[in-house]
mmCIF file of C-alpha atoms in Angstrom:
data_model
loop_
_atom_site.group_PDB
_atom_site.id
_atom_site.type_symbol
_atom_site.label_atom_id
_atom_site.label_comp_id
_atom_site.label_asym_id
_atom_site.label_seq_id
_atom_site.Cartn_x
_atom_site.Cartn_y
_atom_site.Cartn_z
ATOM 1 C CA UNK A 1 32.392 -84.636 11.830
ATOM 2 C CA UNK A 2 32.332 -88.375 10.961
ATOM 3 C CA UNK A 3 29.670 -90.397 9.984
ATOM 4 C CA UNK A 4 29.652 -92.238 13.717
ATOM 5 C CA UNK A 5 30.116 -88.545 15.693
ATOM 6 C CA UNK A 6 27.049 -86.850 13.974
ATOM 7 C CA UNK A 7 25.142 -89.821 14.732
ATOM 8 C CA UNK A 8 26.346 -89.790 18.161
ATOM 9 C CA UNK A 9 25.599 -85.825 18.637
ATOM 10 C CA UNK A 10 22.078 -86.371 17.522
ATOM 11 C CA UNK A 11 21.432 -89.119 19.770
ATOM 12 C CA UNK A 12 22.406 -86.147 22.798
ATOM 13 C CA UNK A 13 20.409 -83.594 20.647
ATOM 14 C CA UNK A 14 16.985 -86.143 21.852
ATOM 15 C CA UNK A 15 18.035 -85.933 25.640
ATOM 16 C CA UNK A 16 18.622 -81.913 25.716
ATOM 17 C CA UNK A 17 15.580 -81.075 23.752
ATOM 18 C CA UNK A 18 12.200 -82.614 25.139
ATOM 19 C CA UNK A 19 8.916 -83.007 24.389
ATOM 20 C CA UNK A 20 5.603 -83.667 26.786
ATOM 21 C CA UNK A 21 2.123 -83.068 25.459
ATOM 22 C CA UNK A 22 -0.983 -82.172 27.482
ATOM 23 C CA UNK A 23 -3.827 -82.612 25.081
ATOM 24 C CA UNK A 24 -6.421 -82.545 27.564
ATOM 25 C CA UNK A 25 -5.423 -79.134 28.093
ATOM 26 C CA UNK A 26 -3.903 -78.687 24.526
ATOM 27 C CA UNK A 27 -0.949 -77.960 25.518
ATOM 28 C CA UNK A 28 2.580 -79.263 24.304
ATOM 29 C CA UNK A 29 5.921 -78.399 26.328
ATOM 30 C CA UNK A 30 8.791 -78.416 24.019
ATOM 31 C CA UNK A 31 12.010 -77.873 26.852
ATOM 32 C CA UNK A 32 16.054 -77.175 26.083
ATOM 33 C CA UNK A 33 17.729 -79.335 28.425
ATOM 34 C CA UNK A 34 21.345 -78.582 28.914
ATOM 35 C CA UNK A 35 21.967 -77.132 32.288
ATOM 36 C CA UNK A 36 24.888 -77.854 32.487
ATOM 37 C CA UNK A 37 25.804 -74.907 29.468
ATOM 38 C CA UNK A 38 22.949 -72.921 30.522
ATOM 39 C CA UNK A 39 20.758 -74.505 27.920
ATOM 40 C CA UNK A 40 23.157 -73.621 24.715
ATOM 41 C CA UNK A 41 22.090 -75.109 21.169
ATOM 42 C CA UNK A 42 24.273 -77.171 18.598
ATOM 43 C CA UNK A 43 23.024 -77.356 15.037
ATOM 44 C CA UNK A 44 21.850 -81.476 16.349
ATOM 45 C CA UNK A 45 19.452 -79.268 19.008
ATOM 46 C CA UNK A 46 18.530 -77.091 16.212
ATOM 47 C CA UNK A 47 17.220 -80.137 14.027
ATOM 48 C CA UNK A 48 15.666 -82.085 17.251
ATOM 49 C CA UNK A 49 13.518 -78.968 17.399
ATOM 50 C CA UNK A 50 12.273 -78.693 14.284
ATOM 51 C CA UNK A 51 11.507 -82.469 14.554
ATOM 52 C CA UNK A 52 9.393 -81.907 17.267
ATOM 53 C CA UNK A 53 7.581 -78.774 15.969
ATOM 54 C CA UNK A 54 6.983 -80.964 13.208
ATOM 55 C CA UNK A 55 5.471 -83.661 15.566
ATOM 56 C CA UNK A 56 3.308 -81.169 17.224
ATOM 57 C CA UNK A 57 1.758 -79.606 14.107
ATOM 58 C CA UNK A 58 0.894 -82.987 13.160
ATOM 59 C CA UNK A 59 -1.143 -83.443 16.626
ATOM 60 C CA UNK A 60 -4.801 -81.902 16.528
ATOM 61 C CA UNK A 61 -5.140 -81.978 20.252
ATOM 62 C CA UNK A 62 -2.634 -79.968 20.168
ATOM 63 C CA UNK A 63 -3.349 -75.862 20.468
ATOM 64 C CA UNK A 64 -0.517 -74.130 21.930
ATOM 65 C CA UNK A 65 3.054 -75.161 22.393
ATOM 66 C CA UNK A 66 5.616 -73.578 24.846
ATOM 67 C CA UNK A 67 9.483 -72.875 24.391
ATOM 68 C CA UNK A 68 11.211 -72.869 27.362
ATOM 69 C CA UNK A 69 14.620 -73.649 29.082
ATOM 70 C CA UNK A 70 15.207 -76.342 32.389
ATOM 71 C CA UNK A 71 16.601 -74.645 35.472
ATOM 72 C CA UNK A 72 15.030 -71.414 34.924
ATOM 73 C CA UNK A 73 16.994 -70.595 31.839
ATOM 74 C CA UNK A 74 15.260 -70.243 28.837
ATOM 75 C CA UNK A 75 19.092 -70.199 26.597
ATOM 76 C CA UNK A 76 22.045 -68.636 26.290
ATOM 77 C CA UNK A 77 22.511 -69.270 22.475
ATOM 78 C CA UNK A 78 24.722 -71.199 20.186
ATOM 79 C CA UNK A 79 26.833 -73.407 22.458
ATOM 80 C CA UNK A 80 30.346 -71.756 21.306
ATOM 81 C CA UNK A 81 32.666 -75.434 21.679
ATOM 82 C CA UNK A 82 30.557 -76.371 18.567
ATOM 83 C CA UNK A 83 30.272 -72.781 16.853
ATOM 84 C CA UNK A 84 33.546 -72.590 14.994
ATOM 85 C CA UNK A 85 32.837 -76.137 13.659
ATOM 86 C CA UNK A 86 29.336 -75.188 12.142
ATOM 87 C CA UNK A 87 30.283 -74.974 8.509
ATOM 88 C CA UNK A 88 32.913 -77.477 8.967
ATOM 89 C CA UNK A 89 33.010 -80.530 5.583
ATOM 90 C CA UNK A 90 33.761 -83.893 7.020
ATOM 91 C CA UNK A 91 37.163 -84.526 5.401
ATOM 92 C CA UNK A 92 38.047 -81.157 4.274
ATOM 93 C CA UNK A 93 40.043 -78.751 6.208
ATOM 94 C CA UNK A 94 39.898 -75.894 4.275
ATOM 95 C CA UNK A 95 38.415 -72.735 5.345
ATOM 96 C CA UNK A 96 34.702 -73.551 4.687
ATOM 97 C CA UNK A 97 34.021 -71.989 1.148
ATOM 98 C CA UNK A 98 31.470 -69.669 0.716
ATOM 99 C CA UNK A 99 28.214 -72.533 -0.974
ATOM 100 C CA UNK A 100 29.165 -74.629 2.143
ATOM 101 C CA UNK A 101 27.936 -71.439 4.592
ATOM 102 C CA UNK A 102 25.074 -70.104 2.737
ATOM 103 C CA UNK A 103 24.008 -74.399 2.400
ATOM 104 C CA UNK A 104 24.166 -74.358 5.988
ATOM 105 C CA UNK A 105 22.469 -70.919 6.982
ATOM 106 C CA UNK A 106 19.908 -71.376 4.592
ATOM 107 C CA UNK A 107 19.118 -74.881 6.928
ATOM 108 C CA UNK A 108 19.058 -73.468 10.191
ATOM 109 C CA UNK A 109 17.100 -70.397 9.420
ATOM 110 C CA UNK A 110 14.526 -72.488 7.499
ATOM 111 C CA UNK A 111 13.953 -73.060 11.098
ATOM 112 C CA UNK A 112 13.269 -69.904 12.363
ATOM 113 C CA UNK A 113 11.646 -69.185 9.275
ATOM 114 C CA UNK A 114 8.853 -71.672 9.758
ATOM 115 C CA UNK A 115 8.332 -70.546 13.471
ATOM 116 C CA UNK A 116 6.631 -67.621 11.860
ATOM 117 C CA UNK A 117 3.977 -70.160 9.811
ATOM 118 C CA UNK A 118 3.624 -72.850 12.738
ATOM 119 C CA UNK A 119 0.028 -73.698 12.961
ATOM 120 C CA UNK A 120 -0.372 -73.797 16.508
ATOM 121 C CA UNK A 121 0.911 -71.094 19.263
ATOM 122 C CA UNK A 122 4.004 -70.659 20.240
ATOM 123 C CA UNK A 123 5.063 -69.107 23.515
ATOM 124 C CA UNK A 124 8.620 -68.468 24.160
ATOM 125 C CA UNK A 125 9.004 -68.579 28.516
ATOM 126 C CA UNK A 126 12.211 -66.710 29.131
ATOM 127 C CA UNK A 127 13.936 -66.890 32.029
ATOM 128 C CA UNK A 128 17.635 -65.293 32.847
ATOM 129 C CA UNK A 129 18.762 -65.150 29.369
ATOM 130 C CA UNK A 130 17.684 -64.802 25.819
ATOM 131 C CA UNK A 131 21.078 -64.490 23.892
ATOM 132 C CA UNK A 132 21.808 -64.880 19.709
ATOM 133 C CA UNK A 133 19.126 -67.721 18.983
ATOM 134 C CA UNK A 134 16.935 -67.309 22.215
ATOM 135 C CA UNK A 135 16.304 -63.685 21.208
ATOM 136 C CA UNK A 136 15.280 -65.050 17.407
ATOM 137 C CA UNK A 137 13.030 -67.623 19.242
ATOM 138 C CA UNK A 138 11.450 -65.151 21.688
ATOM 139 C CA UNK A 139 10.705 -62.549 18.684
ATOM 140 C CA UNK A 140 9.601 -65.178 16.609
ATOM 141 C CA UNK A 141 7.367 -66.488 19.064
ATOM 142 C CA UNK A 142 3.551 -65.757 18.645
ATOM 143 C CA UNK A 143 3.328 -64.596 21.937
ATOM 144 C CA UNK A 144 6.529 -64.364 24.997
ATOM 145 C CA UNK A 145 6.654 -63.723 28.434
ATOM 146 C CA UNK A 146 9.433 -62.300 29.725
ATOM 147 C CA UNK A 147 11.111 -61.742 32.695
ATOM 148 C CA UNK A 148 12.102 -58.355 33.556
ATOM 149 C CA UNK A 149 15.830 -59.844 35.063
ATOM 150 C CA UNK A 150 16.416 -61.450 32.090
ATOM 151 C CA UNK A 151 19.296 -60.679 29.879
ATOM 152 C CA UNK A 152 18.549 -60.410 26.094
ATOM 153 C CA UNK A 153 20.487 -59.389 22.902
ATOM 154 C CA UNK A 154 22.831 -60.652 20.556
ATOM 155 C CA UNK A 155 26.737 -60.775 22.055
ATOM 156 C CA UNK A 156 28.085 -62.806 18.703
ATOM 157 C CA UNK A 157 27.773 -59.377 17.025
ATOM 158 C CA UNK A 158 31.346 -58.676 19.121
ATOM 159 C CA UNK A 159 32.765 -61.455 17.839
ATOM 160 C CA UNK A 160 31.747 -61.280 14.448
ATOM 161 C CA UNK A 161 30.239 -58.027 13.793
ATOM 162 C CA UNK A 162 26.666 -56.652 13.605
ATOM 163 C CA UNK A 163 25.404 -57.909 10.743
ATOM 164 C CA UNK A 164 23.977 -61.075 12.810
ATOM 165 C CA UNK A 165 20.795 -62.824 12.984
ATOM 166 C CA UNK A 166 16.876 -61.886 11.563
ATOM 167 C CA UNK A 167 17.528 -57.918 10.653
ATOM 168 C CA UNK A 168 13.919 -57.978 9.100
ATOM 169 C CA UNK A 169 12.407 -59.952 12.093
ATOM 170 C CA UNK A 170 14.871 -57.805 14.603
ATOM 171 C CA UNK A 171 13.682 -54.459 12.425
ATOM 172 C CA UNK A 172 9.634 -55.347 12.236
ATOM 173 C CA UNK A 173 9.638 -56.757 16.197
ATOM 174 C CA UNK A 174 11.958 -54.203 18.046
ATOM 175 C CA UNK A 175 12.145 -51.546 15.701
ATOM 176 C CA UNK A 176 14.875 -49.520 14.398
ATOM 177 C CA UNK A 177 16.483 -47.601 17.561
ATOM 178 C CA UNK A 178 16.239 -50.729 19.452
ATOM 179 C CA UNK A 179 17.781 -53.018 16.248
ATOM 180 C CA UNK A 180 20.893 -50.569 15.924
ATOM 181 C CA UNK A 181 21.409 -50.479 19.162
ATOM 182 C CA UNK A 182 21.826 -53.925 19.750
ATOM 183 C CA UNK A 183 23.395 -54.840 16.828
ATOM 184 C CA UNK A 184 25.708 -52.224 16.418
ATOM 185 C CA UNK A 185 27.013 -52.518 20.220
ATOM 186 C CA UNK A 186 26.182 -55.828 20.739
ATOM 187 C CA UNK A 187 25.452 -55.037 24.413
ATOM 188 C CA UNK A 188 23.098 -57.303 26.259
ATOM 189 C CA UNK A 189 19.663 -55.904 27.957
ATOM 190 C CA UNK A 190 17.310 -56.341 30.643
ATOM 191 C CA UNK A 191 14.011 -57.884 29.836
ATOM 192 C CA UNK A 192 12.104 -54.866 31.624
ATOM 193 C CA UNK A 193 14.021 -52.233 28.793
ATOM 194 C CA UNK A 194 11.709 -54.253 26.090
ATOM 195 C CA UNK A 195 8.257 -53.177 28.864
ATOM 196 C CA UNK A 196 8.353 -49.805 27.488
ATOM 197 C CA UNK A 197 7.915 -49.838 24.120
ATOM 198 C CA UNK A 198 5.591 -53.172 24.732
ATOM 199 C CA UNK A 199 7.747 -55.445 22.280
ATOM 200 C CA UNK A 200 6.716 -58.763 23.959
ATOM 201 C CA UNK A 201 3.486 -59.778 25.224
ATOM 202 C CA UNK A 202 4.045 -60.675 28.937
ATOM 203 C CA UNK A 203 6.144 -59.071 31.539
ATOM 204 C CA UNK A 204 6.993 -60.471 35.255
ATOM 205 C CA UNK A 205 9.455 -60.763 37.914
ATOM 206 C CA UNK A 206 11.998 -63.574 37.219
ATOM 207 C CA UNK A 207 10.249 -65.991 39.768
ATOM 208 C CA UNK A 208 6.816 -65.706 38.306
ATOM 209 C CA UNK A 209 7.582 -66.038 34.195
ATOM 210 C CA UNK A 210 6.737 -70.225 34.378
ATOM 211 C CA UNK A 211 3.461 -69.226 36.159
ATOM 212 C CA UNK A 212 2.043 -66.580 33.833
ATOM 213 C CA UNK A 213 3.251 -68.088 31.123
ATOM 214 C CA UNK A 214 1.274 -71.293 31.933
ATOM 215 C CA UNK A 215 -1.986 -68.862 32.501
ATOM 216 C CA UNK A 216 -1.419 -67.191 29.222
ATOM 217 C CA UNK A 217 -0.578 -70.705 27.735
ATOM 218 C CA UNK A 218 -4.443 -72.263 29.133
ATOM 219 C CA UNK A 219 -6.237 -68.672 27.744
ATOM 220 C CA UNK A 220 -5.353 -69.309 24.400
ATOM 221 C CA UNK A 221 -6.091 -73.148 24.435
ATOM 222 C CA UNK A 222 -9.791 -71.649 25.251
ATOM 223 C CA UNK A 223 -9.730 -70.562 21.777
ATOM 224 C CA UNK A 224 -11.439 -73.177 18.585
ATOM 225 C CA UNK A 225 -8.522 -74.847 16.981
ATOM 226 C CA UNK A 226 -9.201 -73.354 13.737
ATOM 227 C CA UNK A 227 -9.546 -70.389 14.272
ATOM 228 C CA UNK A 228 -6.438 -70.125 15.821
ATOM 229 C CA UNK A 229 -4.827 -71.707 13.093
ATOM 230 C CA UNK A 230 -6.609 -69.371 10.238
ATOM 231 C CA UNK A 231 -6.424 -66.152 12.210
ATOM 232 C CA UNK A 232 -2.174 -67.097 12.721
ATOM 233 C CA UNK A 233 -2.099 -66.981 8.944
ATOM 234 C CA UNK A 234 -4.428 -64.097 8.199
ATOM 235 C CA UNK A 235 -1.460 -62.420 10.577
ATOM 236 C CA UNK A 236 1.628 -63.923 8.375
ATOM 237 C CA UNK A 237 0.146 -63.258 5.085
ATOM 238 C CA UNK A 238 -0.053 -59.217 6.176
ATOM 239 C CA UNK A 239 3.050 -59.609 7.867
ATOM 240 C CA UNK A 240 5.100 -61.090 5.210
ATOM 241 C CA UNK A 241 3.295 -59.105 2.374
ATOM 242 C CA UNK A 242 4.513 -55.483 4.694
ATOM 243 C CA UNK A 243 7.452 -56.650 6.017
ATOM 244 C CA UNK A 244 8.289 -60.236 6.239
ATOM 245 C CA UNK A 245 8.915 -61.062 3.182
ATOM 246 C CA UNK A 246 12.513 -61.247 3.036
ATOM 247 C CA UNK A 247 13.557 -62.194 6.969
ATOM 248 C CA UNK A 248 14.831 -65.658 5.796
ATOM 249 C CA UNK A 249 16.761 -64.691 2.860
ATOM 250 C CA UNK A 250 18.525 -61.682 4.345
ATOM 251 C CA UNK A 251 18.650 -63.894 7.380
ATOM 252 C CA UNK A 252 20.623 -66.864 6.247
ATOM 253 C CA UNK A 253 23.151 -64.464 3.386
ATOM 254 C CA UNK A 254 24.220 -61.819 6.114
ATOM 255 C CA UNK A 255 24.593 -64.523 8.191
ATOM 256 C CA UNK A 256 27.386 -66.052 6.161
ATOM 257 C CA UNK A 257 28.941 -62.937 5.222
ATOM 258 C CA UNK A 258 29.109 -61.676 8.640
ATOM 259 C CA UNK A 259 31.153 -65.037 9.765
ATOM 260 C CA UNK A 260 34.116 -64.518 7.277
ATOM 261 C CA UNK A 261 35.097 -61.285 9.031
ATOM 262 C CA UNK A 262 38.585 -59.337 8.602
ATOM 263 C CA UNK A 263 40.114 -58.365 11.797
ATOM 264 C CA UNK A 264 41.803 -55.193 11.491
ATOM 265 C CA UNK A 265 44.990 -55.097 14.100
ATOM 266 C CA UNK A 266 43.477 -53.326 16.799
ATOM 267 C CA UNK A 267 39.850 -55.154 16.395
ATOM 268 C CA UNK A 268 39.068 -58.284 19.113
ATOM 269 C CA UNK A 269 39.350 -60.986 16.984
ATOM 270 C CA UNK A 270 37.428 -63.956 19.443
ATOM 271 C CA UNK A 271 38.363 -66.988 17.419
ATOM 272 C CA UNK A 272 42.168 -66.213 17.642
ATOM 273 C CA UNK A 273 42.017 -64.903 21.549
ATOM 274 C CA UNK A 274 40.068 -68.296 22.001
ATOM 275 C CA UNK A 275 42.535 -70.949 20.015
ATOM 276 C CA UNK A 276 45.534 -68.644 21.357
ATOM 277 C CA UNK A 277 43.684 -68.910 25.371
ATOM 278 C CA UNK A 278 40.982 -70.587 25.683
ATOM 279 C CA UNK A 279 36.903 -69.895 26.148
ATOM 280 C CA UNK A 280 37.025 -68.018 29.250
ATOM 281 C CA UNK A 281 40.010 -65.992 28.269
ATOM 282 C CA UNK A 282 38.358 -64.993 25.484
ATOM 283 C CA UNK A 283 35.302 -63.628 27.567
ATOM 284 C CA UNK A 284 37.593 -61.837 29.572
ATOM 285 C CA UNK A 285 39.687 -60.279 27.104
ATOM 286 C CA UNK A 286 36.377 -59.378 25.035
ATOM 287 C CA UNK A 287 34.438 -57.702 27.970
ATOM 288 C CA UNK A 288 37.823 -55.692 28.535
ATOM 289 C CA UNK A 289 38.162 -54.291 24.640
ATOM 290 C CA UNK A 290 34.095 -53.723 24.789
ATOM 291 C CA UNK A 291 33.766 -52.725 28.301
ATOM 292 C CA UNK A 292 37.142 -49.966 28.830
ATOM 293 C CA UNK A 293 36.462 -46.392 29.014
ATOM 294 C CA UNK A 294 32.783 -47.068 28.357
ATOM 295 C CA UNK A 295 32.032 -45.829 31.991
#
C-alpha cells in the first residue's frame, strides 16, 4: 500500500471501530462497525482497537469495557479482500519473505496478547458469529456471553491449514478435544456446543446476548476499581506462569508458517480458486471439497 492508501484505510479504520464511554456507570463500549461485511477486521481495525483499549486503560472512571459487533454481529473475522495483502511491502512484489511475516504477526498478536493484561474488564458480546479473530477475542475476553445461535470456530484453517491462531490460548480456554477438533477440521460451531463443558461465562438465546451482557457488564462495575485491576493480574501471573506463557510467541511463528502453505494437487488451494474465480466461488468450491461425502 502507498503512503496516501494506508493513510486513507486508517481514516475508515476510526468510522468501523467506535468508542462511547459511560463513566457514571463505568462502563466503556468499544463497537466493530462494518455491517456491511458482517463486521470483518483489516489490520487498520486491528490498530484502531488497540488505540482505543489504550484510551480506555488510561480512563479511571473507567471499570469494564465491552466488545461487541453493530447489527447483532459480533464479527466474522479477517475481512478476506484485504487478507492476501497482509504481509504485502509497499514497492515490492515478491512473495513476502519470511522477517516481513513474523514482523507483521508478531504486531497483530501483540494485540491479542495484551487483551490478556488489560487492566479493566473485558466482555466480548457475541452475536451470530465469532469466526478466526472473533473467537481469539471472545477467549481472550475476561468474561463472554454468548449466544447459543451463534457460529464460532476458525474456517481459515481450510484455507491454510490448522496450525492457525492462539494454540496455547485455544488449548488452556477450550481444551484439547475441543482445540483438535476445530483446528484440525476447521468446521464452525454453535455457541450452545461451548454450554457444556462451561468454556464461556454467559449463555442466552440470540435475542437476549446485548441484554445480559449489559447486566453482567453493571455487576462487575459494582466491584472497587482496584481490586479489579489487582485481582485481573493475580489471575495472569498464575495463568501465564501454568500455561500462558508462550500464547504470543507460538501465536505470531505458527501463524506465519501456516500462511506459506504447499498445496498438494488434490488439496483446495483458496487463494488460487479465488484469483482463478472470485470470493464467492471460492466459498462454494471450498464448502464442496470440505462438505462431500461428509454426510
Amino acid at each position: 500500500m502507498t503512503a496516501t492508501s494506508t493513510a486513507s484505510a486508517a481514516a475508515e479504520a476510526v468510522e468501523r471501530v467506535l468508542l462511547e464511554k459511560d463513566p457514571e456507570a463505568h462502563i466503556a463500549r468499544i463497537t466493530l462497525n462494518n455491517p456491511a461485511k458482517k463486521n470483518a477486521v483489516t489490520p487498520e481495525d486491528c490498530a484502531r482497537l488497540g488505540e482505543l483499549l489504550d484510551d480506555v486503560a488510561e480512563d479511571d472512571a473507567i471499570k469494564v469495557v465491552i466488545l461487541r459487533g453493530t447489527g447483532g454481529i459480533f464479527t466474522t473475522g479477517a475481512d478476506l479482500s484485504r487478507a492476501y495483502g497482509w504481509y504485502d511491502t509497499p514497492g515490492d512484489k515478491r512473495r513476502p519473505s519470511q522477517r516481513r511475516r513474523l514482523r507483521v504477526d508478531r504486531r497483530t498478536q501483540r494485540m491479542f496478547h495484551e487483551l490478556n493484561g488489560f487492566p479493566k474488564v473485558t466482555i466480548a458480546q457475541v452475536e451470530s458469529f465469532a469466526l478466526g479473530a472473533g473467537l481469539e477475542w471472545a477467549l481472550g475476553a475476561d468474561l463472554a456471553v454468548v449466544s447459543r445461535q451463534a457460529k464460532l470456530g476458525m474456517p481459515a484453517a481450510r484455507f491454510l491449514g490448522p496450525v492457525l491462531g492462539n494454540i496455547a490460548l485455544f488449548l488452556y480456554r477450550l481444551g484439547p478435544v475441543l482445540t483438535r477438533d476445530l483446528l484440525l477440521t476447521g468446521r464452525m460451531v454453535e455457541g450452545a456446543e461451548f454450554e457444556s463443558p462451561r468454556v464461556f461465562a454467559r449463555f442466552a438465546e440470540e435475542a437476549d446476548v446485548a441484554a445480559v451482557t449489559e447486566e453482567l457488564a453493571a455487576q462487575v462495575a459494582k466491584m472497587p476499581a482496584d481490586g479489579l485491576t489487582i485481582a485481573k493480574e493475580a489471575y495472569r501471573l498464575v495463568e501465564a506462569s501454568s500455561a500462558l506463557g508462550l500464547e504470543e510467541t507460538t501465536a505470531y511463528l505458527f501463524h506465519s508458517f501456516a500462511t506459506n502453505l504447499r498445496f498438494e494437487p488434490d488439496e483446495f488451494n483458496f487463494v488460487k480458486e479465488r484469483a482463478k474465480a472470485g470470493t464467492s466461488a471460492a466459498f462454494k468450491k471450498r464448502d464442496e471439497h470440505y462438505e462431500n461425502g461428509t454426510g
